[in-house]
């Protein structure tokens, strides 16, 4: 029999009916096969997608940038707080974060490096040309042997940083694929409203940063603090997608960044999205020598060693 005869039309009605029936059956099986194939492909695709999602930005390193030559407080990382260098207290708190696979100190100063190695920290030496902590984190990232998806910039002058806040900014970045940066805020105390060392933040309804300022924002017509408004204080911790961190130093300084002297504004001015989480945290950053006594008193009152 000619194998093509099944597809050849005939003047016989019975032959035409048989041909039509065979065609319908073949068509049904083809459609069934396509549907089944699509279902299998969808299942495989879903499994692959979920596999990727589970691994999305999963490798995380915490970097504590530290420099000796601070304009406001020279040698700040090494200042003792109840008998321990401040950088050590920050490192010990960071090590408690469940989301970090590794914690390192990045510095350009041998005195800081020697101190950190003395209490067991891994140290990456960076150049003196780094203009801010973000650039220092980027240089340290390039020198690490392992590859990481997220870099958490942990401010060395936050010796009481809570591990849960570190975990929070990591989870926020993992859950926001359209963001390249995440950070944390807390409620601003009225007495800090006009302190330029306390950076303020405003966010949109979806939790993305709109602006950061050393001045009070939003600023009402009266020029006074509105006791009913929930002003936000920016906490120094921030995390970055590692791919974005590599291009950050190539971005030119921006007008708002230079005017406010806030590196995160360069991110916003270049159109990138930044996720912000609000936490219940009493900030104890050390910006000036006077802050050391304040934090020591706070720790003694609460029996924090």
PDB file of C-alpha atoms in Angstrom:
ATOM      1  CA  UNK A   1       0.000   0.000   0.000  1.00  0.00           C
ATOM      2  CA  UNK A   2       1.130   3.479  -0.806  1.00  0.00           C
ATOM      3  CA  UNK A   3       1.866   5.045   2.576  1.00  0.00           C
ATOM      4  CA  UNK A   4       0.528   8.349   1.224  1.00  0.00           C
ATOM      5  CA  UNK A   5      -2.860   6.874   0.283  1.00  0.00           C
ATOM      6  CA  UNK A   6      -4.317   7.767   3.663  1.00  0.00           C
ATOM      7  CA  UNK A   7      -3.954  11.449   2.712  1.00  0.00           C
ATOM      8  CA  UNK A   8      -5.335  11.029  -0.878  1.00  0.00           C
ATOM      9  CA  UNK A   9      -8.967  12.059  -1.554  1.00  0.00           C
ATOM     10  CA  UNK A  10     -11.351   9.469  -3.132  1.00  0.00           C
ATOM     11  CA  UNK A  11     -14.709   9.667  -4.930  1.00  0.00           C
ATOM     12  CA  UNK A  12     -15.982   6.842  -2.746  1.00  0.00           C
ATOM     13  CA  UNK A  13     -18.142   8.077   0.167  1.00  0.00           C
ATOM     14  CA  UNK A  14     -16.970   5.301   2.446  1.00  0.00           C
ATOM     15  CA  UNK A  15     -13.398   6.062   1.583  1.00  0.00           C
ATOM     16  CA  UNK A  16     -14.035   9.786   2.237  1.00  0.00           C
ATOM     17  CA  UNK A  17     -15.667   9.010   5.561  1.00  0.00           C
ATOM     18  CA  UNK A  18     -12.808   6.764   6.572  1.00  0.00           C
ATOM     19  CA  UNK A  19     -10.304   9.406   5.530  1.00  0.00           C
ATOM     20  CA  UNK A  20     -12.175  12.082   7.470  1.00  0.00           C
ATOM     21  CA  UNK A  21     -12.340   9.871  10.550  1.00  0.00           C
ATOM     22  CA  UNK A  22      -8.662   9.043  10.359  1.00  0.00           C
ATOM     23  CA  UNK A  23      -7.810  12.716   9.903  1.00  0.00           C
ATOM     24  CA  UNK A  24      -9.919  13.688  12.928  1.00  0.00           C
ATOM     25  CA  UNK A  25      -8.297  10.989  15.021  1.00  0.00           C
ATOM     26  CA  UNK A  26      -4.815  12.038  13.926  1.00  0.00           C
ATOM     27  CA  UNK A  27      -5.646  15.692  14.598  1.00  0.00           C
ATOM     28  CA  UNK A  28      -6.947  14.844  18.063  1.00  0.00           C
ATOM     29  CA  UNK A  29      -3.785  12.948  18.891  1.00  0.00           C
ATOM     30  CA  UNK A  30      -1.642  15.825  17.592  1.00  0.00           C
ATOM     31  CA  UNK A  31      -3.550  18.359  19.703  1.00  0.00           C
ATOM     32  CA  UNK A  32      -3.347  16.040  22.710  1.00  0.00           C
ATOM     33  CA  UNK A  33       0.373  15.671  22.151  1.00  0.00           C
ATOM     34  CA  UNK A  34       0.867  19.437  21.919  1.00  0.00           C
ATOM     35  CA  UNK A  35      -1.140  20.052  25.093  1.00  0.00           C
ATOM     36  CA  UNK A  36       0.750  17.339  26.923  1.00  0.00           C
ATOM     37  CA  UNK A  37       4.033  18.702  25.647  1.00  0.00           C
ATOM     38  CA  UNK A  38       3.151  22.211  26.779  1.00  0.00           C
ATOM     39  CA  UNK A  39       2.157  20.899  30.205  1.00  0.00           C
ATOM     40  CA  UNK A  40       5.430  19.021  30.571  1.00  0.00           C
ATOM     41  CA  UNK A  41       7.414  22.030  29.365  1.00  0.00           C
ATOM     42  CA  UNK A  42       5.508  24.285  31.761  1.00  0.00           C
ATOM     43  CA  UNK A  43       6.221  21.952  34.651  1.00  0.00           C
ATOM     44  CA  UNK A  44       9.898  21.793  33.780  1.00  0.00           C
ATOM     45  CA  UNK A  45      10.012  25.562  33.290  1.00  0.00           C
ATOM     46  CA  UNK A  46       8.273  26.186  36.593  1.00  0.00           C
ATOM     47  CA  UNK A  47      10.681  23.881  38.387  1.00  0.00           C
ATOM     48  CA  UNK A  48      13.628  25.657  36.784  1.00  0.00           C
ATOM     49  CA  UNK A  49      12.173  29.055  37.637  1.00  0.00           C
ATOM     50  CA  UNK A  50      11.525  28.078  41.236  1.00  0.00           C
ATOM     51  CA  UNK A  51      15.033  26.685  41.422  1.00  0.00           C
ATOM     52  CA  UNK A  52      16.430  29.999  40.256  1.00  0.00           C
ATOM     53  CA  UNK A  53      14.151  31.931  42.606  1.00  0.00           C
ATOM     54  CA  UNK A  54      15.334  29.869  45.550  1.00  0.00           C
ATOM     55  CA  UNK A  55      18.895  30.788  44.663  1.00  0.00           C
ATOM     56  CA  UNK A  56      18.225  34.442  43.780  1.00  0.00           C
ATOM     57  CA  UNK A  57      20.848  36.649  45.417  1.00  0.00           C
ATOM     58  CA  UNK A  58      21.581  33.871  47.892  1.00  0.00           C
ATOM     59  CA  UNK A  59      25.317  34.360  48.515  1.00  0.00           C
ATOM     60  CA  UNK A  60      25.856  37.246  50.924  1.00  0.00           C
ATOM     61  CA  UNK A  61      28.978  38.891  52.338  1.00  0.00           C
ATOM     62  CA  UNK A  62      29.077  41.568  55.038  1.00  0.00           C
ATOM     63  CA  UNK A  63      31.807  44.177  54.631  1.00  0.00           C
ATOM     64  CA  UNK A  64      32.717  46.679  57.344  1.00  0.00           C
ATOM     65  CA  UNK A  65      34.555  49.606  55.710  1.00  0.00           C
ATOM     66  CA  UNK A  66      36.906  51.372  58.121  1.00  0.00           C
ATOM     67  CA  UNK A  67      39.321  54.251  57.680  1.00  0.00           C
ATOM     68  CA  UNK A  68      41.528  56.013  60.177  1.00  0.00           C
ATOM     69  CA  UNK A  69      41.621  59.496  58.646  1.00  0.00           C
ATOM     70  CA  UNK A  70      38.069  60.655  59.313  1.00  0.00           C
ATOM     71  CA  UNK A  71      37.561  64.416  59.078  1.00  0.00           C
ATOM     72  CA  UNK A  72      35.109  64.474  61.989  1.00  0.00           C
ATOM     73  CA  UNK A  73      36.688  61.854  64.231  1.00  0.00           C
ATOM     74  CA  UNK A  74      40.186  60.642  63.393  1.00  0.00           C
ATOM     75  CA  UNK A  75      40.902  57.065  64.431  1.00  0.00           C
ATOM     76  CA  UNK A  76      37.238  56.429  65.161  1.00  0.00           C
ATOM     77  CA  UNK A  77      37.241  52.644  64.422  1.00  0.00           C
ATOM     78  CA  UNK A  78      39.845  52.083  67.144  1.00  0.00           C
ATOM     79  CA  UNK A  79      38.239  54.182  69.865  1.00  0.00           C
ATOM     80  CA  UNK A  80      37.575  51.984  72.937  1.00  0.00           C
ATOM     81  CA  UNK A  81      33.989  51.488  74.026  1.00  0.00           C
ATOM     82  CA  UNK A  82      33.917  49.904  77.466  1.00  0.00           C
ATOM     83  CA  UNK A  83      37.299  48.326  76.855  1.00  0.00           C
ATOM     84  CA  UNK A  84      36.820  47.054  73.290  1.00  0.00           C
ATOM     85  CA  UNK A  85      37.679  48.843  70.021  1.00  0.00           C
ATOM     86  CA  UNK A  86      34.481  50.027  68.331  1.00  0.00           C
ATOM     87  CA  UNK A  87      35.303  48.093  65.147  1.00  0.00           C
ATOM     88  CA  UNK A  88      35.460  44.875  67.196  1.00  0.00           C
ATOM     89  CA  UNK A  89      32.032  45.476  68.712  1.00  0.00           C
ATOM     90  CA  UNK A  90      30.560  46.073  65.249  1.00  0.00           C
ATOM     91  CA  UNK A  91      32.235  42.931  63.871  1.00  0.00           C
ATOM     92  CA  UNK A  92      30.973  40.794  66.758  1.00  0.00           C
ATOM     93  CA  UNK A  93      27.400  41.984  66.190  1.00  0.00           C
ATOM     94  CA  UNK A  94      27.642  41.393  62.427  1.00  0.00           C
ATOM     95  CA  UNK A  95      28.848  37.828  62.959  1.00  0.00           C
ATOM     96  CA  UNK A  96      25.510  37.053  64.636  1.00  0.00           C
ATOM     97  CA  UNK A  97      23.513  37.795  61.456  1.00  0.00           C
ATOM     98  CA  UNK A  98      22.073  34.576  60.023  1.00  0.00           C
ATOM     99  CA  UNK A  99      22.030  35.875  56.432  1.00  0.00           C
ATOM    100  CA  UNK A 100      25.781  36.521  56.130  1.00  0.00           C
ATOM    101  CA  UNK A 101      28.001  33.807  54.703  1.00  0.00           C
ATOM    102  CA  UNK A 102      31.147  35.787  55.488  1.00  0.00           C
ATOM    103  CA  UNK A 103      32.142  39.002  57.301  1.00  0.00           C
ATOM    104  CA  UNK A 104      35.287  41.017  56.498  1.00  0.00           C
ATOM    105  CA  UNK A 105      36.767  44.388  57.424  1.00  0.00           C
ATOM    106  CA  UNK A 106      37.933  46.586  54.529  1.00  0.00           C
ATOM    107  CA  UNK A 107      40.492  49.230  55.466  1.00  0.00           C
ATOM    108  CA  UNK A 108      43.377  51.284  54.079  1.00  0.00           C
ATOM    109  CA  UNK A 109      45.097  51.600  57.452  1.00  0.00           C
ATOM    110  CA  UNK A 110      47.579  49.092  58.847  1.00  0.00           C
ATOM    111  CA  UNK A 111      46.798  50.015  62.467  1.00  0.00           C
ATOM    112  CA  UNK A 112      43.142  49.108  61.942  1.00  0.00           C
ATOM    113  CA  UNK A 113      44.103  45.948  60.052  1.00  0.00           C
ATOM    114  CA  UNK A 114      46.431  44.802  62.829  1.00  0.00           C
ATOM    115  CA  UNK A 115      43.791  45.441  65.471  1.00  0.00           C
ATOM    116  CA  UNK A 116      41.154  43.497  63.533  1.00  0.00           C
ATOM    117  CA  UNK A 117      43.399  40.523  62.883  1.00  0.00           C
ATOM    118  CA  UNK A 118      44.126  40.506  66.612  1.00  0.00           C
ATOM    119  CA  UNK A 119      40.503  39.714  67.505  1.00  0.00           C
ATOM    120  CA  UNK A 120      40.078  37.234  64.635  1.00  0.00           C
ATOM    121  CA  UNK A 121      38.546  39.241  61.793  1.00  0.00           C
ATOM    122  CA  UNK A 122      39.386  38.681  58.132  1.00  0.00           C
ATOM    123  CA  UNK A 123      40.821  41.882  56.647  1.00  0.00           C
ATOM    124  CA  UNK A 124      40.974  43.143  53.069  1.00  0.00           C
ATOM    125  CA  UNK A 125      43.385  46.005  52.453  1.00  0.00           C
ATOM    126  CA  UNK A 126      41.992  48.693  50.161  1.00  0.00           C
ATOM    127  CA  UNK A 127      43.448  51.835  48.623  1.00  0.00           C
ATOM    128  CA  UNK A 128      43.349  55.299  50.140  1.00  0.00           C
ATOM    129  CA  UNK A 129      41.678  56.626  46.996  1.00  0.00           C
ATOM    130  CA  UNK A 130      38.246  55.203  47.919  1.00  0.00           C
ATOM    131  CA  UNK A 131      35.955  58.210  48.238  1.00  0.00           C
ATOM    132  CA  UNK A 132      33.376  56.527  50.465  1.00  0.00           C
ATOM    133  CA  UNK A 133      32.375  53.269  52.097  1.00  0.00           C
ATOM    134  CA  UNK A 134      30.556  52.002  49.007  1.00  0.00           C
ATOM    135  CA  UNK A 135      33.667  52.283  46.852  1.00  0.00           C
ATOM    136  CA  UNK A 136      35.704  50.597  49.585  1.00  0.00           C
ATOM    137  CA  UNK A 137      33.179  47.728  49.654  1.00  0.00           C
ATOM    138  CA  UNK A 138      33.452  47.383  45.886  1.00  0.00           C
ATOM    139  CA  UNK A 139      37.238  47.172  45.971  1.00  0.00           C
ATOM    140  CA  UNK A 140      37.101  44.610  48.766  1.00  0.00           C
ATOM    141  CA  UNK A 141      34.545  42.557  46.817  1.00  0.00           C
ATOM    142  CA  UNK A 142      36.911  42.349  43.828  1.00  0.00           C
ATOM    143  CA  UNK A 143      39.665  40.993  46.077  1.00  0.00           C
ATOM    144  CA  UNK A 144      37.606  38.246  47.705  1.00  0.00           C
ATOM    145  CA  UNK A 145      38.210  34.707  46.473  1.00  0.00           C
ATOM    146  CA  UNK A 146      34.530  33.717  46.454  1.00  0.00           C
ATOM    147  CA  UNK A 147      31.719  35.292  44.433  1.00  0.00           C
ATOM    148  CA  UNK A 148      28.777  36.902  46.201  1.00  0.00           C
ATOM    149  CA  UNK A 149      25.352  38.108  45.022  1.00  0.00           C
ATOM    150  CA  UNK A 150      24.751  40.663  47.786  1.00  0.00           C
ATOM    151  CA  UNK A 151      27.172  42.893  49.635  1.00  0.00           C
ATOM    152  CA  UNK A 152      26.066  44.386  52.954  1.00  0.00           C
ATOM    153  CA  UNK A 153      27.851  47.606  53.886  1.00  0.00           C
ATOM    154  CA  UNK A 154      27.900  47.540  57.689  1.00  0.00           C
ATOM    155  CA  UNK A 155      28.886  50.874  59.182  1.00  0.00           C
ATOM    156  CA  UNK A 156      31.786  50.467  61.604  1.00  0.00           C
ATOM    157  CA  UNK A 157      30.446  53.248  63.810  1.00  0.00           C
ATOM    158  CA  UNK A 158      27.285  51.301  64.768  1.00  0.00           C
ATOM    159  CA  UNK A 159      28.669  49.102  67.579  1.00  0.00           C
ATOM    160  CA  UNK A 160      25.169  48.099  68.715  1.00  0.00           C
ATOM    161  CA  UNK A 161      23.821  47.188  65.277  1.00  0.00           C
ATOM    162  CA  UNK A 162      21.201  44.465  65.606  1.00  0.00           C
ATOM    163  CA  UNK A 163      21.793  41.279  63.571  1.00  0.00           C
ATOM    164  CA  UNK A 164      18.076  41.220  62.727  1.00  0.00           C
ATOM    165  CA  UNK A 165      18.444  44.526  60.876  1.00  0.00           C
ATOM    166  CA  UNK A 166      21.256  43.081  58.765  1.00  0.00           C
ATOM    167  CA  UNK A 167      19.051  40.093  57.955  1.00  0.00           C
ATOM    168  CA  UNK A 168      16.159  42.443  57.200  1.00  0.00           C
ATOM    169  CA  UNK A 169      17.938  44.499  54.529  1.00  0.00           C
ATOM    170  CA  UNK A 170      19.234  41.297  52.911  1.00  0.00           C
ATOM    171  CA  UNK A 171      15.735  39.788  52.729  1.00  0.00           C
ATOM    172  CA  UNK A 172      14.358  43.073  51.385  1.00  0.00           C
ATOM    173  CA  UNK A 173      16.813  43.053  48.488  1.00  0.00           C
ATOM    174  CA  UNK A 174      16.199  39.378  47.785  1.00  0.00           C
ATOM    175  CA  UNK A 175      12.452  40.068  47.597  1.00  0.00           C
ATOM    176  CA  UNK A 176      12.746  43.124  45.305  1.00  0.00           C
ATOM    177  CA  UNK A 177      14.337  42.142  41.976  1.00  0.00           C
ATOM    178  CA  UNK A 178      13.709  45.634  40.584  1.00  0.00           C
ATOM    179  CA  UNK A 179      15.886  47.191  43.309  1.00  0.00           C
ATOM    180  CA  UNK A 180      19.696  47.253  43.344  1.00  0.00           C
ATOM    181  CA  UNK A 181      20.055  48.629  46.859  1.00  0.00           C
ATOM    182  CA  UNK A 182      18.313  48.249  50.208  1.00  0.00           C
ATOM    183  CA  UNK A 183      18.612  50.047  53.513  1.00  0.00           C
ATOM    184  CA  UNK A 184      16.844  50.598  56.828  1.00  0.00           C
ATOM    185  CA  UNK A 185      15.177  53.480  58.652  1.00  0.00           C
ATOM    186  CA  UNK A 186      13.707  53.967  62.095  1.00  0.00           C
ATOM    187  CA  UNK A 187      11.664  56.660  63.816  1.00  0.00           C
ATOM    188  CA  UNK A 188      13.415  60.008  64.166  1.00  0.00           C
ATOM    189  CA  UNK A 189      13.650  61.543  67.625  1.00  0.00           C
ATOM    190  CA  UNK A 190      12.490  65.185  67.784  1.00  0.00           C
ATOM    191  CA  UNK A 191      15.826  66.271  69.275  1.00  0.00           C
ATOM    192  CA  UNK A 192      17.634  64.901  66.206  1.00  0.00           C
ATOM    193  CA  UNK A 193      15.432  66.710  63.689  1.00  0.00           C
ATOM    194  CA  UNK A 194      17.938  69.435  62.836  1.00  0.00           C
ATOM    195  CA  UNK A 195      21.149  67.511  63.485  1.00  0.00           C
ATOM    196  CA  UNK A 196      22.976  67.240  60.116  1.00  0.00           C
ATOM    197  CA  UNK A 197      24.720  64.083  61.307  1.00  0.00           C
ATOM    198  CA  UNK A 198      21.336  62.350  61.512  1.00  0.00           C
ATOM    199  CA  UNK A 199      20.257  61.633  57.934  1.00  0.00           C
ATOM    200  CA  UNK A 200      16.539  61.680  57.211  1.00  0.00           C
ATOM    201  CA  UNK A 201      14.634  59.710  54.580  1.00  0.00           C
ATOM    202  CA  UNK A 202      11.285  59.788  52.790  1.00  0.00           C
ATOM    203  CA  UNK A 203       9.777  56.763  51.010  1.00  0.00           C
ATOM    204  CA  UNK A 204       6.906  56.072  48.620  1.00  0.00           C
ATOM    205  CA  UNK A 205       3.845  53.924  49.295  1.00  0.00           C
ATOM    206  CA  UNK A 206       5.639  50.773  48.103  1.00  0.00           C
ATOM    207  CA  UNK A 207       8.618  51.193  50.404  1.00  0.00           C
ATOM    208  CA  UNK A 208      11.098  52.588  47.880  1.00  0.00           C
ATOM    209  CA  UNK A 209      13.308  55.556  48.739  1.00  0.00           C
ATOM    210  CA  UNK A 210      12.385  58.971  47.348  1.00  0.00           C
ATOM    211  CA  UNK A 211      15.090  61.108  48.967  1.00  0.00           C
ATOM    212  CA  UNK A 212      17.646  61.389  51.765  1.00  0.00           C
ATOM    213  CA  UNK A 213      18.745  64.619  53.425  1.00  0.00           C
ATOM    214  CA  UNK A 214      20.760  66.010  56.297  1.00  0.00           C
ATOM    215  CA  UNK A 215      17.961  68.525  56.739  1.00  0.00           C
ATOM    216  CA  UNK A 216      14.523  67.718  58.071  1.00  0.00           C
ATOM    217  CA  UNK A 217      12.315  66.147  55.396  1.00  0.00           C
ATOM    218  CA  UNK A 218       9.557  66.703  54.722  1.00  0.00           C
ATOM    219  CA  UNK A 219       9.933  70.345  55.748  1.00  0.00           C
ATOM    220  CA  UNK A 220       6.670  72.150  56.472  1.00  0.00           C
ATOM    221  CA  UNK A 221       5.869  75.858  56.058  1.00  0.00           C
ATOM    222  CA  UNK A 222       6.250  76.606  59.758  1.00  0.00           C
ATOM    223  CA  UNK A 223       9.839  75.392  59.771  1.00  0.00           C
ATOM    224  CA  UNK A 224       9.123  73.475  62.968  1.00  0.00           C
ATOM    225  CA  UNK A 225       8.932  69.791  63.827  1.00  0.00           C
ATOM    226  CA  UNK A 226       5.417  68.408  63.492  1.00  0.00           C
ATOM    227  CA  UNK A 227       5.032  66.080  66.516  1.00  0.00           C
ATOM    228  CA  UNK A 228       2.354  64.115  64.677  1.00  0.00           C
ATOM    229  CA  UNK A 229       4.407  63.357  61.574  1.00  0.00           C
ATOM    230  CA  UNK A 230       6.344  60.035  61.378  1.00  0.00           C
ATOM    231  CA  UNK A 231       9.763  61.347  60.356  1.00  0.00           C
ATOM    232  CA  UNK A 232      12.304  58.682  59.414  1.00  0.00           C
ATOM    233  CA  UNK A 233      15.940  58.406  60.444  1.00  0.00           C
ATOM    234  CA  UNK A 234      18.268  56.598  58.046  1.00  0.00           C
ATOM    235  CA  UNK A 235      20.387  53.880  59.603  1.00  0.00           C
ATOM    236  CA  UNK A 236      23.830  53.522  58.055  1.00  0.00           C
ATOM    237  CA  UNK A 237      23.477  49.894  56.983  1.00  0.00           C
ATOM    238  CA  UNK A 238      22.869  49.248  53.295  1.00  0.00           C
ATOM    239  CA  UNK A 239      23.071  46.304  50.939  1.00  0.00           C
ATOM    240  CA  UNK A 240      23.746  46.173  47.216  1.00  0.00           C
ATOM    241  CA  UNK A 241      23.325  43.784  44.351  1.00  0.00           C
ATOM    242  CA  UNK A 242      26.950  42.868  43.621  1.00  0.00           C
ATOM    243  CA  UNK A 243      26.576  43.514  39.878  1.00  0.00           C
ATOM    244  CA  UNK A 244      25.378  47.037  40.604  1.00  0.00           C
ATOM    245  CA  UNK A 245      28.159  47.602  43.119  1.00  0.00           C
ATOM    246  CA  UNK A 246      30.721  46.962  40.385  1.00  0.00           C
ATOM    247  CA  UNK A 247      29.360  49.795  38.234  1.00  0.00           C
ATOM    248  CA  UNK A 248      28.723  52.218  41.119  1.00  0.00           C
ATOM    249  CA  UNK A 249      32.250  53.712  41.076  1.00  0.00           C
ATOM    250  CA  UNK A 250      31.892  54.393  37.327  1.00  0.00           C
ATOM    251  CA  UNK A 251      28.832  56.592  37.896  1.00  0.00           C
ATOM    252  CA  UNK A 252      29.791  60.237  37.952  1.00  0.00           C
ATOM    253  CA  UNK A 253      29.134  62.240  41.142  1.00  0.00           C
ATOM    254  CA  UNK A 254      25.713  63.880  41.030  1.00  0.00           C
ATOM    255  CA  UNK A 255      24.623  67.367  42.148  1.00  0.00           C
ATOM    256  CA  UNK A 256      22.413  66.236  45.034  1.00  0.00           C
ATOM    257  CA  UNK A 257      25.005  63.745  46.222  1.00  0.00           C
ATOM    258  CA  UNK A 258      27.657  66.450  46.335  1.00  0.00           C
ATOM    259  CA  UNK A 259      25.406  69.025  47.979  1.00  0.00           C
ATOM    260  CA  UNK A 260      24.189  66.696  50.752  1.00  0.00           C
ATOM    261  CA  UNK A 261      27.399  64.614  50.902  1.00  0.00           C
ATOM    262  CA  UNK A 262      25.294  61.438  50.850  1.00  0.00           C
ATOM    263  CA  UNK A 263      26.477  58.616  48.599  1.00  0.00           C
ATOM    264  CA  UNK A 264      23.059  56.947  48.337  1.00  0.00           C
ATOM    265  CA  UNK A 265      21.723  59.973  46.438  1.00  0.00           C
ATOM    266  CA  UNK A 266      23.929  59.064  43.471  1.00  0.00           C
ATOM    267  CA  UNK A 267      21.977  55.823  43.228  1.00  0.00           C
ATOM    268  CA  UNK A 268      18.627  57.622  43.136  1.00  0.00           C
ATOM    269  CA  UNK A 269      19.773  60.393  40.821  1.00  0.00           C
ATOM    270  CA  UNK A 270      20.831  57.795  38.265  1.00  0.00           C
ATOM    271  CA  UNK A 271      17.357  56.258  38.287  1.00  0.00           C
ATOM    272  CA  UNK A 272      18.006  53.101  40.282  1.00  0.00           C
ATOM    273  CA  UNK A 273      15.494  51.791  42.822  1.00  0.00           C
ATOM    274  CA  UNK A 274      16.263  51.438  46.517  1.00  0.00           C
ATOM    275  CA  UNK A 275      14.157  49.337  48.880  1.00  0.00           C
ATOM    276  CA  UNK A 276      13.700  50.646  52.431  1.00  0.00           C
ATOM    277  CA  UNK A 277      12.590  48.726  55.520  1.00  0.00           C
ATOM    278  CA  UNK A 278      11.408  50.345  58.744  1.00  0.00           C
ATOM    279  CA  UNK A 279      12.695  48.831  61.964  1.00  0.00           C
ATOM    280  CA  UNK A 280      12.219  49.483  65.646  1.00  0.00           C
ATOM    281  CA  UNK A 281      15.764  50.437  66.557  1.00  0.00           C
ATOM    282  CA  UNK A 282      17.309  53.117  68.717  1.00  0.00           C
ATOM    283  CA  UNK A 283      20.248  54.410  66.717  1.00  0.00           C
ATOM    284  CA  UNK A 284      23.559  54.629  68.543  1.00  0.00           C
ATOM    285  CA  UNK A 285      25.923  55.716  65.804  1.00  0.00           C
ATOM    286  CA  UNK A 286      29.221  57.280  66.825  1.00  0.00           C
ATOM    287  CA  UNK A 287      29.817  60.399  64.715  1.00  0.00           C
ATOM    288  CA  UNK A 288      31.760  62.585  67.173  1.00  0.00           C
ATOM    289  CA  UNK A 289      33.953  62.032  70.274  1.00  0.00           C
ATOM    290  CA  UNK A 290      31.017  63.169  72.421  1.00  0.00           C
ATOM    291  CA  UNK A 291      28.962  60.220  71.187  1.00  0.00           C
ATOM    292  CA  UNK A 292      31.349  57.741  72.809  1.00  0.00           C
ATOM    293  CA  UNK A 293      30.379  58.770  76.331  1.00  0.00           C
ATOM    294  CA  UNK A 294      26.695  58.661  75.388  1.00  0.00           C
ATOM    295  CA  UNK A 295      26.884  55.111  74.098  1.00  0.00           C
ATOM    296  CA  UNK A 296      28.941  53.911  77.050  1.00  0.00           C
ATOM    297  CA  UNK A 297      26.379  55.362  79.453  1.00  0.00           C
ATOM    298  CA  UNK A 298      23.587  53.688  77.488  1.00  0.00           C
ATOM    299  CA  UNK A 299      25.370  50.316  77.642  1.00  0.00           C
ATOM    300  CA  UNK A 300      26.111  50.581  81.362  1.00  0.00           C
ATOM    301  CA  UNK A 301      22.489  51.440  82.137  1.00  0.00           C
ATOM    302  CA  UNK A 302      21.359  48.259  80.339  1.00  0.00           C
ATOM    303  CA  UNK A 303      24.201  46.000  81.479  1.00  0.00           C
ATOM    304  CA  UNK A 304      25.479  45.584  77.908  1.00  0.00           C
ATOM    305  CA  UNK A 305      29.077  44.450  77.860  1.00  0.00           C
TER     306      UNK A 305
END
